[in-house]
Coordinates of C-alpha atoms in Angstrom, one line a residue:
M132 CA -140.3 60.6 111.9
S133 CA -139.4 62.6 115.0
P134 CA -136.1 64.4 115.2
R135 CA -133.5 63.1 117.7
V136 CA -133.3 66.4 119.7
S137 CA -135.6 69.3 120.3
V138 CA -133.7 72.5 120.9
L139 CA -135.8 74.7 123.2
M140 CA -135.7 78.5 123.5
A141 CA -138.2 81.1 124.8
V142 CA -137.3 84.7 123.9
H143 CA -138.7 88.1 124.7
D144 CA -137.0 91.0 122.9
G145 CA -133.9 89.0 122.1
E146 CA -132.8 91.0 119.1
P147 CA -129.2 92.0 120.2
F148 CA -127.7 88.5 120.2
L149 CA -130.3 86.4 118.3
H150 CA -128.5 86.2 114.9
E151 CA -125.4 84.8 116.6
T152 CA -127.5 82.3 118.6
L153 CA -129.4 81.0 115.5
R154 CA -126.2 80.6 113.6
S155 CA -124.7 78.5 116.4
V156 CA -127.6 76.1 116.5
A157 CA -127.7 75.8 112.7
A158 CA -124.0 74.9 112.7
Q159 CA -124.4 71.8 114.9
S160 CA -122.5 68.6 113.9
L161 CA -125.7 66.7 114.7
S162 CA -128.2 67.9 112.1
D163 CA -131.3 65.8 113.1
F164 CA -133.0 68.2 115.4
E165 CA -135.9 70.6 115.6
F166 CA -135.6 74.1 117.0
V167 CA -138.7 75.1 119.0
V168 CA -138.7 78.8 119.7
V169 CA -141.5 80.5 121.7
D170 CA -141.6 84.2 120.9
D171 CA -143.0 85.6 124.1
A172 CA -144.7 88.8 122.7
S173 CA -141.5 90.5 121.6
S174 CA -141.7 94.2 120.8
D175 CA -138.4 94.4 118.9
A176 CA -137.2 92.7 115.7
T177 CA -137.1 89.2 117.3
L178 CA -140.0 87.8 115.4
A179 CA -138.8 89.1 112.0
I180 CA -135.3 87.6 112.7
L181 CA -136.9 84.3 113.5
A182 CA -139.2 84.3 110.5
Q183 CA -136.2 85.1 108.2
A184 CA -134.3 82.2 109.6
A185 CA -137.3 79.8 109.4
A186 CA -137.7 80.6 105.7
T187 CA -134.4 78.9 105.0
D188 CA -134.3 76.3 107.7
P189 CA -137.5 74.1 108.1
R190 CA -136.1 72.7 111.4
L191 CA -137.0 76.1 113.1
R192 CA -140.6 76.1 114.5
I193 CA -141.9 79.4 115.8
I194 CA -144.7 79.6 118.4
Q195 CA -145.8 83.2 118.6
Q196 CA -147.5 84.7 121.7
D197 CA -149.4 87.9 121.6
R198 CA -149.3 88.2 125.4
N199 CA -146.2 87.9 127.5
L200 CA -146.2 84.7 129.5
G201 CA -142.9 85.0 131.2
L202 CA -140.0 82.6 130.8
T203 CA -141.3 79.6 132.8
R204 CA -144.7 79.4 131.2
A205 CA -143.2 80.0 127.7
L206 CA -140.8 77.2 128.2
N207 CA -143.6 74.9 129.1
L208 CA -145.5 75.9 126.0
G209 CA -142.4 74.9 124.0
L210 CA -142.0 71.6 125.9
R211 CA -145.6 70.7 125.1
A212 CA -144.9 71.3 121.4
A213 CA -141.6 69.5 121.3
T214 CA -141.5 66.0 119.6
A215 CA -138.0 64.6 120.1
P216 CA -137.0 62.2 123.0
Y217 CA -134.3 64.7 124.2
V218 CA -134.4 68.4 124.8
A219 CA -131.5 70.9 124.8
R220 CA -132.0 74.3 126.3
I221 CA -130.7 77.6 125.0
D222 CA -131.4 81.3 125.6
A223 CA -131.4 84.0 123.0
D224 CA -128.1 85.5 124.2
D225 CA -126.1 82.2 124.4
T226 CA -124.4 80.1 121.8
F227 CA -123.6 76.4 121.1
L228 CA -120.2 75.1 120.2
P229 CA -120.5 72.9 117.2
E230 CA -120.5 69.5 118.9
R231 CA -122.9 70.4 121.8
L232 CA -125.9 68.3 120.7
E233 CA -123.9 65.4 119.5
R234 CA -121.8 65.0 122.7
Q235 CA -124.7 65.3 125.1
L236 CA -126.9 63.0 123.1
C237 CA -124.2 60.4 123.0
F238 CA -123.8 60.6 126.7
L239 CA -127.5 60.0 127.5
E240 CA -127.9 57.3 124.9
D241 CA -124.8 55.5 126.4
N242 CA -126.0 56.0 130.0
R243 CA -129.6 55.0 130.2
D244 CA -129.8 55.4 134.0
H245 CA -129.2 59.1 133.5
V246 CA -132.1 61.5 132.9
A247 CA -130.1 64.7 132.3
V248 CA -126.6 66.0 131.6
A249 CA -125.1 69.5 131.6
C250 CA -121.7 70.5 130.3
G251 CA -118.7 72.9 130.6
H252 CA -119.1 76.4 129.5
H253 CA -117.4 79.7 128.7
L254 CA -118.9 82.6 130.7
V255 CA -118.8 85.6 128.3
D256 CA -119.8 89.3 128.6
G257 CA -122.0 91.4 126.3
S258 CA -119.2 91.7 123.8
G259 CA -118.4 88.0 123.7
Q260 CA -115.2 88.3 125.8
I261 CA -114.6 85.2 127.8
L262 CA -114.7 86.0 131.5
A263 CA -114.2 82.5 132.9
T264 CA -114.3 78.9 131.8
T265 CA -115.8 76.0 133.8
R266 CA -114.8 72.5 132.7
E267 CA -115.2 70.4 135.9
P268 CA -116.8 66.9 135.4
L269 CA -119.4 66.1 138.0
D270 CA -120.9 62.7 138.7
D271 CA -124.3 62.0 140.2
W272 CA -123.0 62.1 143.8
Q273 CA -121.3 65.5 143.3
V274 CA -124.4 66.9 141.6
R275 CA -126.7 65.9 144.4
W276 CA -124.3 67.4 147.0
L277 CA -124.2 70.7 145.1
G278 CA -128.0 70.6 144.9
G279 CA -128.3 71.7 148.5
F280 CA -127.1 75.2 147.4
N281 CA -126.9 75.7 143.6
P282 CA -127.8 74.1 140.3
P283 CA -124.8 72.1 138.8
A284 CA -124.4 74.3 135.7
P285 CA -126.1 77.2 133.9
H286 CA -129.6 76.6 132.4
P287 CA -128.5 76.8 128.7
T288 CA -126.2 73.7 129.3
Y289 CA -129.1 71.5 130.2
F290 CA -129.9 68.4 128.0
F291 CA -132.5 66.0 129.3
R292 CA -135.1 63.4 128.5
R293 CA -138.3 65.0 127.4
L294 CA -140.7 62.4 128.9
R295 CA -140.9 60.8 132.3
D296 CA -141.2 57.0 132.6
D297 CA -145.0 57.3 132.7
G298 CA -145.0 59.1 129.3
T299 CA -145.9 62.6 130.6
A300 CA -143.7 65.5 129.7
N301 CA -141.1 67.0 132.1
L302 CA -142.4 70.5 132.7
Y303 CA -141.2 73.5 134.7
D304 CA -142.9 74.5 137.9
E305 CA -144.8 77.7 137.0
S306 CA -144.7 79.0 140.6
F307 CA -141.0 79.9 139.9
R308 CA -140.5 83.1 137.9
T309 CA -136.8 82.9 138.5
A310 CA -134.4 79.9 139.4
Q311 CA -136.9 77.7 137.5
D312 CA -133.9 75.8 136.2
F313 CA -132.7 74.7 139.7
D314 CA -136.1 73.4 140.6
F315 CA -136.5 71.7 137.2
W316 CA -133.1 69.9 137.5
S317 CA -133.8 68.9 141.0
R318 CA -137.1 67.2 139.9
L319 CA -135.3 65.6 137.0
A320 CA -132.9 64.1 139.5
L321 CA -135.8 62.4 141.4
Q322 CA -136.2 60.3 138.2
G323 CA -132.6 59.0 137.8
R324 CA -129.0 60.0 137.8
T325 CA -127.5 63.2 136.4
A326 CA -124.0 64.5 135.5
V327 CA -122.0 67.3 134.1
L328 CA -119.6 66.8 131.2
P329 CA -116.2 68.6 131.3
E330 CA -116.3 69.5 127.7
V331 CA -117.0 73.2 127.0
L332 CA -120.0 73.1 124.7
V333 CA -121.8 76.4 125.4
R334 CA -121.0 80.1 125.6
Y335 CA -123.1 81.4 128.4
R336 CA -123.6 85.2 128.4
R337 CA -123.9 87.5 131.4
H338 CA -124.8 91.1 130.7
A339 CA -126.7 94.0 132.3
G340 CA -130.1 92.8 131.1
A341 CA -129.8 89.2 132.2
I342 CA -132.4 87.9 134.5
T343 CA -129.9 86.7 137.1
V344 CA -128.7 90.3 137.5
T345 CA -132.0 92.2 137.5
K346 CA -133.9 89.8 139.7
R347 CA -131.1 88.6 142.0
R348 CA -132.9 88.8 145.3
E349 CA -135.9 86.7 144.1
Q350 CA -133.4 84.4 142.4
A351 CA -131.6 83.8 145.7
A352 CA -134.8 83.2 147.6
N353 CA -136.0 80.6 145.1
C354 CA -132.6 78.9 145.1
R355 CA -132.8 78.6 148.9
R356 CA -136.3 77.2 148.6
T357 CA -135.1 74.5 146.2
G358 CA -131.8 73.9 147.9
E359 CA -133.4 73.3 151.3
A360 CA -135.8 70.8 149.7
N361 CA -132.9 68.9 148.2
L362 CA -131.0 69.0 151.6
A363 CA -134.1 67.6 153.3
R364 CA -134.1 64.6 150.9
R365 CA -130.5 63.6 151.9
L366 CA -129.8 64.9 155.4
P367 CA -131.5 64.3 158.8
A368 CA -133.9 67.1 159.7
A369 CA -131.8 68.2 162.7
L370 CA -128.8 68.7 160.4
V371 CA -130.8 70.8 158.0
E372 CA -131.9 72.9 160.9
Q373 CA -128.2 73.3 162.0
L374 CA -127.4 74.6 158.4
Q375 CA -129.9 77.5 158.6
P376 CA -127.3 80.2 159.5
L377 CA -125.1 79.1 156.5
L378 CA -128.1 79.0 154.2
A379 CA -129.2 82.5 155.3
L380 CA -125.8 83.9 154.5
F381 CA -125.7 82.0 151.2
A382 CA -129.1 83.5 150.2
Y383 CA -128.0 87.1 151.0
E384 CA -130.4 87.1 153.9
A385 CA -128.0 87.7 156.8
A386 CA -124.8 89.7 157.4
A387 CA -121.6 88.1 158.5
D388 CA -120.7 88.8 162.1
R389 CA -119.1 86.7 164.8
T390 CA -122.3 85.0 165.8
T391 CA -123.5 84.1 162.4
I392 CA -120.0 83.0 161.3
R393 CA -119.6 80.7 164.3
A394 CA -123.0 79.1 163.6
A395 CA -122.4 78.8 159.9
V396 CA -119.1 77.1 160.4
A397 CA -120.6 74.7 163.0
G398 CA -123.4 73.8 160.5
C399 CA -120.8 73.2 157.7
D400 CA -118.7 71.0 160.0
A401 CA -121.7 68.9 160.9
M402 CA -122.7 68.5 157.3
L403 CA -119.1 67.5 156.4
A404 CA -119.0 64.9 159.1
H405 CA -122.1 63.3 157.7
D406 CA -121.0 63.5 154.1
L407 CA -117.5 62.4 154.5
A408 CA -118.8 59.2 156.0
Q409 CA -121.1 58.7 153.0
A410 CA -118.7 59.7 150.3
P411 CA -118.1 56.8 147.8
S412 CA -114.3 57.3 147.4
A413 CA -111.2 59.3 148.6
F414 CA -111.6 61.5 145.5
H415 CA -115.1 62.4 146.6
R416 CA -114.0 63.1 150.2
N417 CA -111.3 65.5 148.9
W418 CA -113.7 67.1 146.5
V419 CA -116.4 67.7 149.2
R420 CA -113.8 69.2 151.6
R421 CA -112.7 71.7 148.9
T422 CA -116.2 72.5 147.7
A423 CA -117.6 73.0 151.2
A424 CA -114.7 75.3 152.1
G425 CA -115.4 77.4 149.0
L426 CA -119.1 77.5 149.7
L427 CA -118.5 78.6 153.3
A428 CA -116.1 81.3 152.2
D429 CA -118.5 82.5 149.5
A430 CA -121.4 82.6 152.0
V431 CA -119.5 84.5 154.7
L432 CA -117.0 86.7 152.9
S433 CA -118.9 87.5 149.7
R434 CA -122.7 87.0 150.2
G435 CA -122.5 88.0 153.8
S436 CA -120.1 90.9 153.0
G437 CA -117.7 89.6 155.6
L438 CA -114.7 91.0 153.6
R439 CA -116.0 94.5 154.1
N440 CA -115.8 94.1 157.9
P441 CA -112.3 93.4 159.4
S442 CA -113.8 91.8 162.6
A443 CA -115.9 89.5 160.5
T444 CA -112.9 88.5 158.4
A445 CA -110.9 87.8 161.5
A446 CA -113.8 85.7 162.9
F447 CA -113.9 83.7 159.7
L448 CA -110.2 83.1 159.7
Y449 CA -110.5 81.9 163.3
H450 CA -113.6 79.8 163.3
A451 CA -113.1 78.4 159.8
R452 CA -109.3 77.7 160.3
G453 CA -109.9 74.0 159.7
H454 CA -111.2 74.9 156.2
L455 CA -108.4 77.2 155.1
A456 CA -106.2 74.5 153.6
P457 CA -108.9 73.0 151.4
L458 CA -110.0 76.5 150.6
M459 CA -106.6 77.3 149.2
R460 CA -106.7 74.2 147.1
A461 CA -110.1 75.1 145.8
V462 CA -108.9 78.6 144.8
A463 CA -105.8 77.2 143.2
G464 CA -107.9 74.7 141.2
N465 CA -110.5 77.3 140.1
P466 CA -109.2 80.9 140.3
G467 CA -111.9 82.1 138.0
R468 CA -114.5 81.0 140.5
A469 CA -112.7 82.9 143.3
R470 CA -112.6 86.1 141.2
K471 CA -116.4 85.8 140.5
V472 CA -117.0 85.4 144.3
L473 CA -115.0 88.5 145.0
R474 CA -116.9 90.5 142.3
N475 CA -120.2 89.5 144.1
I476 CA -119.4 91.2 147.4
G477 CA -122.1 93.6 148.5
R478 CA -124.3 93.2 145.4
F479 CA -127.5 93.6 147.5

């Protein structure tokens, strides 16, 4: 009989945090799972650690590779080997909280029109210190709106149906070496509804060796590629074209100056006019005003390095003056996000 959930991990030289990760999976309140781990030609003690754990826990299945495939291909290898109807992602430097599998499984079983669900998370550093906590619930409308720019949550929070309606497996697009999670979620969303739970169920680690740090420029380009495809699915082509200055700033591809700021604000305003008319409730209208204001500030002041240039900062305050009140509400509601944005200034 197949397990209820396949936990999926691909790892290359994951020794530093692997013991902690394995313990967190073994300690789940839901015990009916398999743990499919692809060892992607590790050169450290990763394989030995996995073998030791598998000797005492038959739920752990190791797929050993002699040649490094890279994360995307290794994940697909694991997905093809998985047998459960649901898949929960984890990386070798992250950990589950005890009810992670149970809570996300219950959600998808209770909401058959949903194909995937993410969850809240603690962002932790290399020593395990909590840097920030995200616990905002997001429904399908909110997730689709965010999909023009970012994935709704970190990859290790993903929990999804393994098979499509036609019985074929959901797989990653192997043309993405980075940001494969954003593309994967976006294609899942073509099959049905998605959501993010507010419960904090994952500790997501950021450290010097993380892929999102060492390959940030490629990551940003791939995120723009996926985001624009998502925007094209929900917005008129002329509006997507008007958003190009904002998207260039958001992808670290342009510097903030008076011209780019004015154009970015104009594009954001046009998008808001469209989306406010489409929003399903007053709650969603308020949410999209705050979120758009935060995104605009992030693109101009942080990613476009506008805060490093007094004239650019002044131009933002003038042209984006209609966004300042919702921006203040966004900062008050999520100060950790604001601190993260400020830390990102000038990272390229």
